[in-house]
mmCIF file of C-alpha atoms in Angstrom:
data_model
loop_
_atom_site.group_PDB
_atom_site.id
_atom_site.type_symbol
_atom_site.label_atom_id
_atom_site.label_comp_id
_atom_site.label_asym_id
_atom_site.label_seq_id
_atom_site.Cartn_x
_atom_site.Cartn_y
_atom_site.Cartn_z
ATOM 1 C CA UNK A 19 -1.984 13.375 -23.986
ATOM 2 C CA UNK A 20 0.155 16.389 -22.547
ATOM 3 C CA UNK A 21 -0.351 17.111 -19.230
ATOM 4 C CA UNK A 22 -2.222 20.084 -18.254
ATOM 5 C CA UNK A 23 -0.724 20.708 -14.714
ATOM 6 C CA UNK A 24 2.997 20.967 -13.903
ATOM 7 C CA UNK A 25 4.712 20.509 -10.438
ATOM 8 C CA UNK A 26 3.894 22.786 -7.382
ATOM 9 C CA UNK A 27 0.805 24.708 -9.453
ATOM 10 C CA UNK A 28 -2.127 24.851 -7.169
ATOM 11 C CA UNK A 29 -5.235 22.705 -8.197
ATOM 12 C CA UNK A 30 -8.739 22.093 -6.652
ATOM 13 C CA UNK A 31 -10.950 18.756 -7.140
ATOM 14 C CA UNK A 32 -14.101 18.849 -8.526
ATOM 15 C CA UNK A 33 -17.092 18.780 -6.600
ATOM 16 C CA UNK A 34 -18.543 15.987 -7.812
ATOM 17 C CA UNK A 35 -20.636 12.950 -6.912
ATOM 18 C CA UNK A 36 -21.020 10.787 -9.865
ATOM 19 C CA UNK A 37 -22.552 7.560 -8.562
ATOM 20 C CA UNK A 38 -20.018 4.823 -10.099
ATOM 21 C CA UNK A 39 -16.871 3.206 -9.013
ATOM 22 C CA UNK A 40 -13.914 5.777 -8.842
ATOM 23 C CA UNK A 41 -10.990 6.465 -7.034
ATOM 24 C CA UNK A 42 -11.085 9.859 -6.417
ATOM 25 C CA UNK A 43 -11.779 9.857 -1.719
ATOM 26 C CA UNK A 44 -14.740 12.068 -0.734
ATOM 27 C CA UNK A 45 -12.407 13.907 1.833
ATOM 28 C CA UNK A 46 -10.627 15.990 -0.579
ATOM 29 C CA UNK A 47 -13.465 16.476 -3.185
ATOM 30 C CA UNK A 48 -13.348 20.719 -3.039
ATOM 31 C CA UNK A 49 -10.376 21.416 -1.584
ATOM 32 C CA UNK A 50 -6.492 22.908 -2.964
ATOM 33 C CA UNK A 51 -3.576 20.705 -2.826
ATOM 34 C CA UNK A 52 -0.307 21.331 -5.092
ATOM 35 C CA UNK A 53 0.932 19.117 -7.438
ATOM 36 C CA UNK A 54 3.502 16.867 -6.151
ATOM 37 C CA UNK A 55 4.525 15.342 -9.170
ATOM 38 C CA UNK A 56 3.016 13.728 -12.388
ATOM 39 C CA UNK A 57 3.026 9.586 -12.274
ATOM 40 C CA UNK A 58 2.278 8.974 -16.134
ATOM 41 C CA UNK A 59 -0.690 8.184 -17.813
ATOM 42 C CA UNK A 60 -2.885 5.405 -16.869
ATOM 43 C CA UNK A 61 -6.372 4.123 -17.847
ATOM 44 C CA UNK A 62 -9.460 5.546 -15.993
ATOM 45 C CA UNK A 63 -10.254 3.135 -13.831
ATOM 46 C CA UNK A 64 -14.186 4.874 -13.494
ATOM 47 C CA UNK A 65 -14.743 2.663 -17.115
ATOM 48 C CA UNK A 66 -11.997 -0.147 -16.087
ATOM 49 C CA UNK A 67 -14.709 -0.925 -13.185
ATOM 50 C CA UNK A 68 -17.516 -1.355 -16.005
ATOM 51 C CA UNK A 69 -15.293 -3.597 -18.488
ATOM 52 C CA UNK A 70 -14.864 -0.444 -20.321
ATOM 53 C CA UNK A 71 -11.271 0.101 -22.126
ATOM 54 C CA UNK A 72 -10.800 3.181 -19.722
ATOM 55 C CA UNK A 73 -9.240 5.141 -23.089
ATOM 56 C CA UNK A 74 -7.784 7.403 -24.006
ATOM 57 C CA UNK A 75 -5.260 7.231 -21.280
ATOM 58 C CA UNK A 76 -5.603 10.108 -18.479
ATOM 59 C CA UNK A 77 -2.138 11.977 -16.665
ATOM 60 C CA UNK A 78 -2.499 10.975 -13.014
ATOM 61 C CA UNK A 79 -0.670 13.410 -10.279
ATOM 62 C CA UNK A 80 0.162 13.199 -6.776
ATOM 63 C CA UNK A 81 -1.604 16.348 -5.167
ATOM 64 C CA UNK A 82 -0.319 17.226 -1.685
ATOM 65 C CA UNK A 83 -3.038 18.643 0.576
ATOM 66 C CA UNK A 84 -2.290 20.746 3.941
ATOM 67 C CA UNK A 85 -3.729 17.884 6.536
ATOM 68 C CA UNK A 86 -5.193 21.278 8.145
ATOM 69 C CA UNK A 87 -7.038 22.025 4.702
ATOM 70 C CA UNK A 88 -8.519 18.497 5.022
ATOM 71 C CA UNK A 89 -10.004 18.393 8.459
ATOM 72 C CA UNK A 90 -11.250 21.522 10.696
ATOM 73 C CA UNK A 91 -9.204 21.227 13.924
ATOM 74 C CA UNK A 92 -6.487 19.012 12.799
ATOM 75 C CA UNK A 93 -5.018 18.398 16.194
ATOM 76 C CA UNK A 94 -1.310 17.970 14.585
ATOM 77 C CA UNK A 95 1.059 20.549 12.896
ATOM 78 C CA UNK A 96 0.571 22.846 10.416
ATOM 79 C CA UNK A 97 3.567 21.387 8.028
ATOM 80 C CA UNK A 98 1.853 17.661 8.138
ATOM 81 C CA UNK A 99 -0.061 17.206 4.830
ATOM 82 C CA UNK A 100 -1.697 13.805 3.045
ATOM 83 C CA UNK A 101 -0.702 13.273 -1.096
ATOM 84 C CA UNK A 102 -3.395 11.606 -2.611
ATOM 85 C CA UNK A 103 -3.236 10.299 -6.423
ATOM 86 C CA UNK A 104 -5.847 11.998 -8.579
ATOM 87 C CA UNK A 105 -6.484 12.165 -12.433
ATOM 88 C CA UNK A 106 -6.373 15.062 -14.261
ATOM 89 C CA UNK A 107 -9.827 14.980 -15.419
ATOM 90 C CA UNK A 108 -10.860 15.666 -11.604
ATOM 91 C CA UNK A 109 -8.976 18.710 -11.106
ATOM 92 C CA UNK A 110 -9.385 22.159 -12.212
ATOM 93 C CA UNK A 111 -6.565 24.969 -11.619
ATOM 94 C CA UNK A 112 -7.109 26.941 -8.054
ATOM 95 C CA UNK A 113 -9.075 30.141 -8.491
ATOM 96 C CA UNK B 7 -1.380 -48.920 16.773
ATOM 97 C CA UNK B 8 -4.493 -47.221 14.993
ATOM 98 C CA UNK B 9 -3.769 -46.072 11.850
ATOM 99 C CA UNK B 10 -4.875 -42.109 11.757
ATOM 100 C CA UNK B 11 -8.292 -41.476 10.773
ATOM 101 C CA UNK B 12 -10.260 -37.913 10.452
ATOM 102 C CA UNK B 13 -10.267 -36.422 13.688
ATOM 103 C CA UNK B 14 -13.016 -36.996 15.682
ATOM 104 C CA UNK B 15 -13.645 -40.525 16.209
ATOM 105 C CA UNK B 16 -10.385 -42.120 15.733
ATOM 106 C CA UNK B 17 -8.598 -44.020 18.140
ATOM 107 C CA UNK B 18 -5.841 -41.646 20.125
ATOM 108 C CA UNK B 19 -2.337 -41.890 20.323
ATOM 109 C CA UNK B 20 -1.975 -38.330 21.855
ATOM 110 C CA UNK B 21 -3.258 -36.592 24.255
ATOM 111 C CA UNK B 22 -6.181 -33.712 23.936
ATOM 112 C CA UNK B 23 -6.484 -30.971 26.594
ATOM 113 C CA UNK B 24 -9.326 -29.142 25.187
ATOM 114 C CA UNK B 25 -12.968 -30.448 23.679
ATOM 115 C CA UNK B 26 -12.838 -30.859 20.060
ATOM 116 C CA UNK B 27 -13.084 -27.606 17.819
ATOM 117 C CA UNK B 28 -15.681 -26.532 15.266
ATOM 118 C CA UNK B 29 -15.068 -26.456 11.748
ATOM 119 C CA UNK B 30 -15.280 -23.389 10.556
ATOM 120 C CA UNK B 31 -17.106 -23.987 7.279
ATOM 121 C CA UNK B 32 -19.996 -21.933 6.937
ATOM 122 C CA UNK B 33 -22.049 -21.095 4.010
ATOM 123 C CA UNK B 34 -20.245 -19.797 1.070
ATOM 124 C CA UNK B 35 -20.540 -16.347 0.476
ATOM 125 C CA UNK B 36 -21.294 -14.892 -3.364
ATOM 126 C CA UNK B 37 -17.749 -14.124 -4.104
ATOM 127 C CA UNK B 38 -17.017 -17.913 -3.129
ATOM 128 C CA UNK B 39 -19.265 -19.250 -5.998
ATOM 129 C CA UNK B 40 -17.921 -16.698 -8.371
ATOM 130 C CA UNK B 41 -14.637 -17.274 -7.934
ATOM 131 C CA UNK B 42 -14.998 -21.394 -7.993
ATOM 132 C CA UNK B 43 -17.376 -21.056 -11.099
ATOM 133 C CA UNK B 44 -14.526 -18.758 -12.922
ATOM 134 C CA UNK B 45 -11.821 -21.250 -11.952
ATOM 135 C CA UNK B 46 -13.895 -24.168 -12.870
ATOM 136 C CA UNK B 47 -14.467 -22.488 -16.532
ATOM 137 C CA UNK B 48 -11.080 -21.346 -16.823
ATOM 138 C CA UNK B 49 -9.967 -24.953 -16.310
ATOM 139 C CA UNK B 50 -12.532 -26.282 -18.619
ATOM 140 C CA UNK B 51 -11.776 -24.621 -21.445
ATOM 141 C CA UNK B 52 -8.725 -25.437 -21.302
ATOM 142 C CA UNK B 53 -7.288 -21.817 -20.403
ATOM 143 C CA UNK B 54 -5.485 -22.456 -17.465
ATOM 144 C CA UNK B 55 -4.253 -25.211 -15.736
ATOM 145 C CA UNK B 56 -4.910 -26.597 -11.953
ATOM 146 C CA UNK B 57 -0.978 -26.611 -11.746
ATOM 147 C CA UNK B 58 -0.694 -22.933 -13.046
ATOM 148 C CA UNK B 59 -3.022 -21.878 -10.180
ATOM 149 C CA UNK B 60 -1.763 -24.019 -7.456
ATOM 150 C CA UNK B 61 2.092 -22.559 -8.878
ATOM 151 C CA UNK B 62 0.406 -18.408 -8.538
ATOM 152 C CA UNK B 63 -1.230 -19.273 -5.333
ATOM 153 C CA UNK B 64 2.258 -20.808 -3.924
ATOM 154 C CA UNK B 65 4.217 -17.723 -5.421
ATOM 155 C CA UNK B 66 1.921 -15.672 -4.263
ATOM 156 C CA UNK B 67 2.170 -16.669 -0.542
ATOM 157 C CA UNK B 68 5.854 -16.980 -0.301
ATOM 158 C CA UNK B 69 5.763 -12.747 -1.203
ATOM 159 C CA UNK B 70 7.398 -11.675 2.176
ATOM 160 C CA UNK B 71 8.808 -8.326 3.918
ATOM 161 C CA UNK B 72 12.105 -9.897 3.310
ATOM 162 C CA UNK B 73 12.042 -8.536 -0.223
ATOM 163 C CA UNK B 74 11.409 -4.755 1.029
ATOM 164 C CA UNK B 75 13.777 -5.253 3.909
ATOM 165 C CA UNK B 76 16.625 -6.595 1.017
ATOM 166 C CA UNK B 77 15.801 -3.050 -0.648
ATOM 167 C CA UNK B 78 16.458 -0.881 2.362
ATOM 168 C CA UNK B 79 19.295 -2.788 3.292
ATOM 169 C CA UNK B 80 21.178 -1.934 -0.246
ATOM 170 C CA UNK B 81 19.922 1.306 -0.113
ATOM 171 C CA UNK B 82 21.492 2.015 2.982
ATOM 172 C CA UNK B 83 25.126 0.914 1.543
ATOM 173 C CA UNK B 84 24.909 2.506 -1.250
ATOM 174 C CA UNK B 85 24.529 6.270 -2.148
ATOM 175 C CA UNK B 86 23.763 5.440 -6.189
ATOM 176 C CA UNK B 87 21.052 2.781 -5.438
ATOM 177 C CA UNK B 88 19.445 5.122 -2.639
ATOM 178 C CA UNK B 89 18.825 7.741 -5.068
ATOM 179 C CA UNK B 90 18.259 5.551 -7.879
ATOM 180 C CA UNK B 91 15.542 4.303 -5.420
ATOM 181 C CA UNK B 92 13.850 7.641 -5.021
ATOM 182 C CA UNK B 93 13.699 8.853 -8.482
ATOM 183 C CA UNK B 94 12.320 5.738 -9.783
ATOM 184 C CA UNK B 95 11.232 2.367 -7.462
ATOM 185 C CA UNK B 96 9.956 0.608 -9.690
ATOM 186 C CA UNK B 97 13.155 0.125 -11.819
ATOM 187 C CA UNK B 98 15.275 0.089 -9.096
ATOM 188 C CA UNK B 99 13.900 -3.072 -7.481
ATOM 189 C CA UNK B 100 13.771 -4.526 -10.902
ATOM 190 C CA UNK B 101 17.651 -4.407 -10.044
ATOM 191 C CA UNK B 102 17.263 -6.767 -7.228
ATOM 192 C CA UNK B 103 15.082 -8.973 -9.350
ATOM 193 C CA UNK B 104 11.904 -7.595 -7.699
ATOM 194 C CA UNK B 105 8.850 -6.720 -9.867
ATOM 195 C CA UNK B 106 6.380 -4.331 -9.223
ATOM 196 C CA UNK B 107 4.843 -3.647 -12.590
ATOM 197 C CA UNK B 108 1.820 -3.097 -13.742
ATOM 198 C CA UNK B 109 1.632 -1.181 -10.485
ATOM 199 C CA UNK B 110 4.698 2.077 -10.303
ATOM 200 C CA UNK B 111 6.074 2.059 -6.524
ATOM 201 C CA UNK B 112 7.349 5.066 -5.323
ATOM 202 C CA UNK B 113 9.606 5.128 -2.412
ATOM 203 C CA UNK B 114 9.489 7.516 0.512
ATOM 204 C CA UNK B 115 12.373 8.582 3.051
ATOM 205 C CA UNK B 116 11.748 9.249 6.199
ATOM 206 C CA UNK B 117 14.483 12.090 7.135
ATOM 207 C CA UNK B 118 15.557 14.090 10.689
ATOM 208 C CA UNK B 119 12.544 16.377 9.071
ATOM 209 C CA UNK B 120 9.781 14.228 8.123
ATOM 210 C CA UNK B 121 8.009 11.073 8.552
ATOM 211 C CA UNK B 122 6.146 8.997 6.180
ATOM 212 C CA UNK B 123 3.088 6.956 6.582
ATOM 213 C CA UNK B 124 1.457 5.088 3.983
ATOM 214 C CA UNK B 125 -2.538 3.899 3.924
ATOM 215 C CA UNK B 126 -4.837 3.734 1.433
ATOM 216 C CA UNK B 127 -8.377 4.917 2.247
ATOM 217 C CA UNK B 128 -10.110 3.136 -0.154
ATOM 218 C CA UNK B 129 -9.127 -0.191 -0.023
ATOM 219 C CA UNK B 130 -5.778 -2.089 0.767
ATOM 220 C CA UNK B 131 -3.561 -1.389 -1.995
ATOM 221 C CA UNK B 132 -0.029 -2.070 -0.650
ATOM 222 C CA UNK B 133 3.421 -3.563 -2.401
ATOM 223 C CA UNK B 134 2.754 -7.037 -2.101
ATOM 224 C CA UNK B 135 5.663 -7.740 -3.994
ATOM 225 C CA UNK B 136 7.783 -6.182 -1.486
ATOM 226 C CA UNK B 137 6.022 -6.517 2.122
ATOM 227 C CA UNK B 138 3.812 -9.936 1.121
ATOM 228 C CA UNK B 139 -0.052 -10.115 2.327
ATOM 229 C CA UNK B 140 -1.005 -6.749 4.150
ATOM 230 C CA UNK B 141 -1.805 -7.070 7.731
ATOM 231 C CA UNK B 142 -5.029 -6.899 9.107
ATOM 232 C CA UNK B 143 -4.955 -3.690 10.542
ATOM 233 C CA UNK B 144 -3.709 -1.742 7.234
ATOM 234 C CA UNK B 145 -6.819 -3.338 5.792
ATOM 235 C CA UNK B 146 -9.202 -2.465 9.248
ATOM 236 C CA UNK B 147 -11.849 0.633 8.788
ATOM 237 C CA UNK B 148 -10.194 2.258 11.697
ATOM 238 C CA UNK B 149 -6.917 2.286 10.295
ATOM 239 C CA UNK B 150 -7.837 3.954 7.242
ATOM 240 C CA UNK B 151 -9.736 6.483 7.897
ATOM 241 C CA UNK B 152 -8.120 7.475 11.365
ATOM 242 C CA UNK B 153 -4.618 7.302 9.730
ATOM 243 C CA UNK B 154 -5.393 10.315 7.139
ATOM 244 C CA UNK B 155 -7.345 12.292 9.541
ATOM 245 C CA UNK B 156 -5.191 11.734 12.725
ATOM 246 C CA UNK B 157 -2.045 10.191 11.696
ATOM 247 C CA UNK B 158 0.167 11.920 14.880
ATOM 248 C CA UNK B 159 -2.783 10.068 17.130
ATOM 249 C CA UNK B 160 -1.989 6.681 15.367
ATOM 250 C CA UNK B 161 1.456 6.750 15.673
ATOM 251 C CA UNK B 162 1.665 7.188 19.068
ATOM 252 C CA UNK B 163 -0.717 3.965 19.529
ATOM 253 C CA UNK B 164 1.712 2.149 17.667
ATOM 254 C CA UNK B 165 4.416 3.286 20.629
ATOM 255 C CA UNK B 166 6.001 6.020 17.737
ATOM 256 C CA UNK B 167 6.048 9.543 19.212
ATOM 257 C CA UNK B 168 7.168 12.051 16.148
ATOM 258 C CA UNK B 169 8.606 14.979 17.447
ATOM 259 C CA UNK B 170 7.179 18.640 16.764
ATOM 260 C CA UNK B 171 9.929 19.799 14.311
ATOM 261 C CA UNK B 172 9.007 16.496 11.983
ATOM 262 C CA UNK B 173 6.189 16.473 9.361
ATOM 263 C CA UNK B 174 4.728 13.867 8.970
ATOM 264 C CA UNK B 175 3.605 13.069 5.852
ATOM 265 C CA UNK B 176 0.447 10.309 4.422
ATOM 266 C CA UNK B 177 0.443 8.751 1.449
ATOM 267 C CA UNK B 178 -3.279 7.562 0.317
ATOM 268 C CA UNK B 179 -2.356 4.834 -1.988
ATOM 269 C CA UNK B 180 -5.653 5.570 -4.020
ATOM 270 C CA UNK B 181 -4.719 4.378 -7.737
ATOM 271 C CA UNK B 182 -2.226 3.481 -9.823
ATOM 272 C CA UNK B 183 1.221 3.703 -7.188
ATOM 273 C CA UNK B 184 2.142 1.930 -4.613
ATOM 274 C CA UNK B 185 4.521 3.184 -1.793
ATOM 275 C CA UNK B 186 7.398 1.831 0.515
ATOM 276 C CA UNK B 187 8.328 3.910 3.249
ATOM 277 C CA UNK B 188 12.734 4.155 3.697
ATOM 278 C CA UNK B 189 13.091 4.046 7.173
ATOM 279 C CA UNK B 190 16.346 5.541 8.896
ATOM 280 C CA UNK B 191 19.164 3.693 9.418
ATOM 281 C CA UNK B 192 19.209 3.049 13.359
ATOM 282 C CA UNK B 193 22.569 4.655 14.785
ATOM 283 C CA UNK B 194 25.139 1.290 16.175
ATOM 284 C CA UNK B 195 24.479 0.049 12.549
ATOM 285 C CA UNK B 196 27.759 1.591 11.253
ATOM 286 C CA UNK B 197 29.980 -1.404 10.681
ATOM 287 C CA UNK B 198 26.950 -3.967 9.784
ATOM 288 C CA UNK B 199 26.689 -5.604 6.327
ATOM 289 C CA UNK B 200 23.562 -5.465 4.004
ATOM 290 C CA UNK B 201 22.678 -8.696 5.335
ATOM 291 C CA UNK B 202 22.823 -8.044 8.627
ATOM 292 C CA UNK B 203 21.093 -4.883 8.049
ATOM 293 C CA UNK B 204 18.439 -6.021 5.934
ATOM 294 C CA UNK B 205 17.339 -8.832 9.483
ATOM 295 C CA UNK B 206 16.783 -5.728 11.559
ATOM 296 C CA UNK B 207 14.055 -3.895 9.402
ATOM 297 C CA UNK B 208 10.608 -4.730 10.423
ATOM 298 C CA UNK B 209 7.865 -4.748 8.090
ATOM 299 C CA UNK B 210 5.972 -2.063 10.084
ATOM 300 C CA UNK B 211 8.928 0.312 9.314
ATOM 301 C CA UNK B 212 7.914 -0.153 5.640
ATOM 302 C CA UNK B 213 4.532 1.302 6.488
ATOM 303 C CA UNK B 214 5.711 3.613 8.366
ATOM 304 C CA UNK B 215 4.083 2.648 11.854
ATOM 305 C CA UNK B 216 7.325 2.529 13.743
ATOM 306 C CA UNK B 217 10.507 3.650 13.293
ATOM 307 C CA UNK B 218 13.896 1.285 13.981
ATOM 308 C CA UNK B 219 15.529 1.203 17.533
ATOM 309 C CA UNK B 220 19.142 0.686 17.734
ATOM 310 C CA UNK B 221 20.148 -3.131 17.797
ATOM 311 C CA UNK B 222 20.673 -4.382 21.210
ATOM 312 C CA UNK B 223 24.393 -4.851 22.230
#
């Protein structure tokens, strides 16, 4: 599967709330981060958790978030920022 | 001479300074009985072997921070390995015999600039092949969520104050990676072999918690 994000393009996660296992936190659900880098493909672990096969195999990416995108009032400095993995099929490209 | 009985009513040949303490055996909880009925069915039909299990739980435990330590220590003697160790972790420690797989770890350097931390929000994922069982803390509610949301905060309760002109930068371990943290080499270090080297880096530094104070004179 070819990746549909490259490094340092600008991505937002879904807004979503589906009601199974998945490792997607609900702290950056919404918000832009930049791709950090692409870490392969690997199985999606929201069917792994059901004894599903998890295929076909989905690109996972670091995306790095501005800590002060993340929380209102971040008491630290504006360069700080939290990289979170996330699969592709949770991110859309940035408006 | 008694011979030695189970404690409690046997005759003494030592001394006790404190009353005698509960067992801590309460009831099991459901993951208990799941996991004995598995292993009971996995050695019934034949599948595995009480040996096998006893030899995974005994490799399992001797997993130790020594094994991360070993890493930063050769990556601090040699330029090649360093960067071999940033562009890919997982293949580098397969160098040193280490084995991360199916996990990918990717390694982080802390630099004059920035400052790594590494949690992971939704459980405890960690490098267990490199730093052994993760402490209780990295595992602790407080830690993860506080750590993403006020990481400067949590530093300085560990006694690590990161100046203003360093980032600091959290890694939420939330899939398929795990992360090691390359902590700076402590200045008075200079002549010091990998061995040496590799006794003075804490497992904490491999978080990212702390940061390494020059070795005492």
């Amino acid at each position: 599967m070819k990746p549909r994000f490259r490094t340092g393009q600008p991505v937002t996660v879904l807004q979503a709330w589906p009601r199974t296992h998945c490792r997607t936190p609900f702290y950056c659900r919404g918000k832009t981060g930049i791709i950090e880098r692409l870490c392969g493909a690997f199985r999606n672990p929201q069917e792994l958790a059901y004894s599903g096969e998890g295929l076909p195999k989905s690109p996972l990416y670091r995306v790095r978030f501005r800590q002060q995108d993340l929380w209102p009032g971040y008491r630290g400095k504006s360069e700080d920022t939290v990289d979170i993995e996330l699969y592709e099929f949770w991110l859309e490209p940035a408006a | 001479m008694a011979t030695h009985e189970t404690h409690g009513q046997h005759d003494h040949n030592h001394a006790h300074d404190h009353a005698p303490l509960p067992d801590r055996d309460g009831a099991w909880s459901d993951a208990q009985y799941l996991e004995a009925a598995v292993r009971e069915l996995l050695l019934e039909k034949g599948i595995l072997t009480a040996d096998e299990i006893r030899r995974q739980i005994e490799a399992m435990d001797r997993r130790s921070p020594e094994q991360g330590a070993r890493v930063v220590a050769r990556a601090w003697v040699d330029p090649g390995y360093r960067q071999r160790l940033l562009q890919d972790g997982t293949a580098a420690v397969r160098e040193l015999g280490i084995e991360i797989e199916p996990v990918h770890l990717i390694v982080v350097e802390n630099t004059e600039r920035e400052h790594n931390l590494v949690v992971c929000t939704l459980c405890s994922c960690y490098p267990r092949n490199l730093l052994g069982l993760p402490p209780d803390w990295y595992k602790a509610r407080a830690y993860r969520s506080r750590a993403v949301s006020e990481p400067r905060t949590v530093l300085a309760e560990f006694g690590t104050a990161i100046p203003d002109h360093v980032a600091v930068r959290v890694h939420d371990s939330t899939a398929d990676m795990r992360y090691m943290v390359l902590p700076r080499r402590p200045s008075g270090t200079e002549g010091m072999g990998e061995a040496e080297l590799a006794a003075l880096i804490s497992r904490d530094s491999m978080i990212g918690v702390v940061t390494l104070a020059p070795p005492k004179p």
